[in-house]
Each structure stands twice: as C-alpha cells, then as structure tokens.
Amino acid sequence: MYKELISEWSSKSILTAADKLSMLVTVMEVYPLIVLSNLSTNEYVAIRNKAFLHTEIPATGKFDEMIDDGVADVHKNYQELFSEFFDRNNLIKEFSSGKKEVYAEIYQKKNGSNGYHWISSHAIRLNDSSGDYIMICLNRELPDKVDRKASRK
C-alpha cells in the first residue's frame, strides 16, 4: 500500500524535496528520534534531535551495538525491560508471529540533566519484498507521565 502511494507521488512529482523535508521536520517535532532498522542484517539509520537523549547515537551502525550502548542510559530498574524489548531476535520473533507493531515505555536519562524522563518507543514492521525484517521505531518523550511503571505492550 505505502510503496504504491510513494511510487505514485514520485512518478507525478507531487512531493518536492522541500515538501519531503517539511514532512520530516513536522514528524520530528513529535518523534525526535526515528530509527529505521533492518533487523535481518543488523543495520540501522537514525534521525534524531540531538537534545532528545543523553547519549549520542551514530546516524548509522549495527542495531545490536546501538542497543548495547543505549542500555547504560536507562534507569537501572528498567534496563532488563529495555534489553528485552530491543533484543533483535525478540523483535524478529514478535514480527514473525504476525504482530505489526510493539510498544514500550522506558525510563531513560534526559539530555542536559541528571534526571530521567519517560520515553515511548513504538516499533512498527514495514513490509519488504526481500523478506527482511524492516522496522521503523518512533520515539518520543512522555512529559505528563511521571508516575508510570515501565511497560511493554
């Protein structure tokens, strides 16, 4: 469905480069960290607002390494949840069972302070004709959720 829409937009030149950039900027106002990952090949591409998280995330790299590095910024009470949620094999298992999306809320270090904030991570499987497990993960702060317990849905 999306491929056909994108193909149609591209063939008709409906979206200019400026339009695409404007769309990305708008989405990033809500989701300041967007990670596109190929779980099958252990690769990712990240687009982020540098002020969002405590740790710098390289723009590209190995998915497993990004997760291993990121766990240090998660509150100690939620590190196991973070590691389980973002375990590449667990995500592949979830998606291969038919799930299209998984969601978690994680208590993570906030950039520029010693405090923590709640982050929602919404991982969505994208259809890929190669059969690879491709996902996009949309991440945002949950500023009104100070008394939450970490969860996975």
Coordinates of N, CA and C in Angstrom, one line a residue, residues 64-139:
D64 N 22.5 -4.0 17.1 CA 22.8 -4.6 18.4 C 23.7 -3.7 19.2
E65 N 24.7 -3.1 18.5 CA 25.6 -2.2 19.2 C 24.9 -0.9 19.7
M66 N 24.0 -0.4 19.0 CA 23.2 0.8 19.4 C 22.4 0.5 20.7
I67 N 21.8 -0.7 20.7 CA 21.1 -1.1 21.9 C 22.0 -1.4 23.1
D68 N 23.1 -2.1 22.9 CA 24.1 -2.3 23.9 C 24.6 -1.0 24.5
D69 N 24.8 0.0 23.7 CA 25.3 1.3 24.2 C 24.2 2.0 24.9
G70 N 23.0 1.9 24.4 CA 21.9 2.7 25.0 C 21.4 2.2 26.3
V71 N 21.6 1.0 26.7 CA 21.1 0.4 28.0 C 21.7 1.2 29.2
A72 N 22.9 1.7 29.0 CA 23.6 2.4 30.1 C 22.8 3.7 30.5
D73 N 22.0 4.2 29.6 CA 21.3 5.5 29.9 C 19.9 5.2 30.4
V74 N 19.5 3.9 30.5 CA 18.2 3.6 31.1 C 18.3 3.4 32.6
H75 N 17.3 3.9 33.3 CA 17.3 3.7 34.8 C 17.5 2.2 35.1
K76 N 18.3 1.9 36.1 CA 18.7 0.5 36.5 C 17.5 -0.4 36.6
N77 N 16.4 0.2 37.1 CA 15.2 -0.6 37.3 C 14.5 -1.1 36.0
Y78 N 14.9 -0.5 34.9 CA 14.2 -0.7 33.6 C 15.2 -1.2 32.6
Q79 N 16.4 -1.5 32.9 CA 17.4 -1.9 31.9 C 17.0 -3.3 31.3
E80 N 16.5 -4.2 32.2 CA 16.2 -5.5 31.6 C 15.0 -5.4 30.6
L81 N 14.0 -4.6 30.9 CA 12.9 -4.4 30.0 C 13.4 -3.8 28.7
F82 N 14.3 -2.8 28.8 CA 14.9 -2.2 27.6 C 15.6 -3.2 26.7
S83 N 16.5 -4.0 27.4 CA 17.2 -5.0 26.7 C 16.4 -6.1 26.0
E84 N 15.3 -6.5 26.7 CA 14.4 -7.5 26.2 C 13.6 -6.9 25.0
F85 N 13.1 -5.7 25.2 CA 12.3 -5.1 24.2 C 13.0 -4.9 22.9
F86 N 14.3 -4.4 23.0 CA 15.0 -4.1 21.8 C 16.0 -5.2 21.4
D87 N 15.9 -6.4 22.0 CA 16.6 -7.5 21.5 C 16.2 -7.9 20.1
R88 N 17.1 -7.9 19.2 CA 16.8 -8.1 17.8 C 16.1 -9.4 17.5
N89 N 16.5 -10.4 18.2 CA 15.9 -11.7 18.0 C 14.4 -11.7 18.5
N90 N 14.2 -11.1 19.7 CA 12.9 -10.9 20.2 C 12.0 -10.2 19.3
L91 N 12.5 -9.1 18.7 CA 11.7 -8.3 17.7 C 11.3 -9.1 16.5
I92 N 12.3 -9.8 16.0 CA 12.0 -10.7 14.8 C 11.0 -11.7 15.2
K93 N 11.1 -12.3 16.4 CA 10.1 -13.3 16.8 C 8.7 -12.7 16.9
E94 N 8.6 -11.5 17.5 CA 7.3 -10.8 17.6 C 6.7 -10.5 16.2
F95 N 7.6 -10.0 15.3 CA 7.1 -9.7 13.9 C 6.8 -11.0 13.1
S96 N 7.5 -12.0 13.3 CA 7.3 -13.3 12.6 C 6.0 -14.0 13.1
S97 N 5.6 -13.6 14.3 CA 4.3 -14.2 14.8 C 3.1 -13.5 14.3
G98 N 3.3 -12.5 13.5 CA 2.2 -11.7 12.9 C 2.0 -10.3 13.5
K99 N 2.7 -10.0 14.5 CA 2.5 -8.7 15.1 C 3.1 -7.6 14.1
K100 N 2.3 -6.5 14.0 CA 2.8 -5.5 13.1 C 3.5 -4.4 13.9
E101 N 3.3 -4.3 15.2 CA 3.9 -3.3 16.0 C 4.0 -3.8 17.4
V102 N 5.0 -3.2 18.1 CA 5.2 -3.4 19.5 C 5.5 -2.1 20.2
Y103 N 5.2 -1.9 21.4 CA 5.3 -0.6 22.1 C 5.9 -0.8 23.5
A104 N 6.7 0.1 23.9 CA 7.3 0.1 25.2 C 7.4 1.5 25.8
E105 N 7.4 1.6 27.1 CA 7.7 2.9 27.8 C 8.9 2.6 28.7
I106 N 9.9 3.4 28.5 CA 11.2 3.3 29.1 C 11.6 4.5 29.9
Y107 N 12.1 4.4 31.1 CA 12.6 5.5 31.9 C 14.1 5.7 31.6
Q108 N 14.4 6.8 30.9 CA 15.7 7.0 30.4 C 16.3 8.3 30.7
K109 N 17.7 8.4 30.8 CA 18.3 9.7 31.1 C 17.9 10.8 30.1
K110 N 17.8 11.9 30.6 CA 17.4 13.1 29.8 C 18.7 13.9 29.5
N111 N 18.8 14.3 28.3 CA 20.0 15.1 27.9 C 20.0 16.4 28.6
G112 N 21.3 16.8 29.1 CA 21.5 18.0 29.7 C 21.1 18.1 31.2
S113 N 20.8 16.9 31.8 CA 20.4 16.9 33.2 C 20.8 15.6 33.8
N114 N 20.7 15.5 35.1 CA 21.0 14.2 35.8 C 19.7 13.4 35.9
G115 N 18.6 14.0 35.5 CA 17.3 13.3 35.7 C 17.0 12.4 34.6
Y116 N 15.8 11.7 34.7 CA 15.3 10.8 33.8 C 14.0 11.3 33.2
H117 N 13.6 10.7 32.1 CA 12.3 11.0 31.6 C 11.7 9.8 30.9
W118 N 10.4 9.7 30.8 CA 9.7 8.6 30.2 C 9.8 8.8 28.7
I119 N 10.1 7.7 28.0 CA 10.2 7.6 26.6 C 9.2 6.6 26.1
S120 N 8.5 6.9 25.1 CA 7.7 5.8 24.4 C 8.4 5.4 23.1
S121 N 8.5 4.1 22.9 CA 9.1 3.6 21.7 C 8.1 2.7 21.0
H122 N 7.8 3.1 19.8 CA 6.7 2.4 19.0 C 7.4 1.8 17.8
A123 N 7.6 0.5 17.8 CA 8.3 -0.2 16.7 C 7.3 -0.8 15.8
I124 N 7.4 -0.5 14.5 CA 6.4 -0.9 13.5 C 7.1 -1.6 12.4
R125 N 6.7 -2.8 12.1 CA 7.3 -3.6 11.0 C 6.8 -3.0 9.7
L126 N 7.7 -2.8 8.8 CA 7.4 -2.4 7.4 C 7.5 -3.6 6.5
N127 N 6.6 -3.6 5.5 CA 6.6 -4.7 4.5 C 7.8 -4.5 3.6
D128 N 8.5 -5.6 3.3 CA 9.7 -5.5 2.5 C 9.7 -6.7 1.5
S129 N 9.8 -6.5 0.3 CA 9.7 -7.5 -0.7 C 10.8 -8.5 -0.6
S130 N 11.9 -8.1 0.0 CA 13.1 -9.1 0.1 C 12.9 -10.1 1.2
G131 N 11.9 -9.9 2.1 CA 11.6 -10.8 3.2 C 12.4 -10.4 4.4
D132 N 13.2 -9.4 4.4 CA 14.0 -9.0 5.6 C 13.0 -8.3 6.6
Y133 N 13.4 -8.4 7.8 CA 12.6 -7.7 8.9 C 13.0 -6.3 9.0
I134 N 12.2 -5.4 8.4 CA 12.5 -4.0 8.4 C 11.5 -3.3 9.4
M135 N 12.0 -2.5 10.3 CA 11.1 -1.8 11.2 C 11.5 -0.3 11.3
I136 N 10.5 0.5 11.6 CA 10.8 1.9 12.0 C 10.4 2.0 13.4
C137 N 11.2 2.7 14.2 CA 10.9 2.9 15.6 C 10.8 4.4 15.9
L138 N 9.6 4.8 16.3 CA 9.3 6.2 16.6 C 9.4 6.4 18.1
N139 N 10.2 7.3 18.5 CA 10.4 7.6 19.9 C 10.1 9.0 20.3

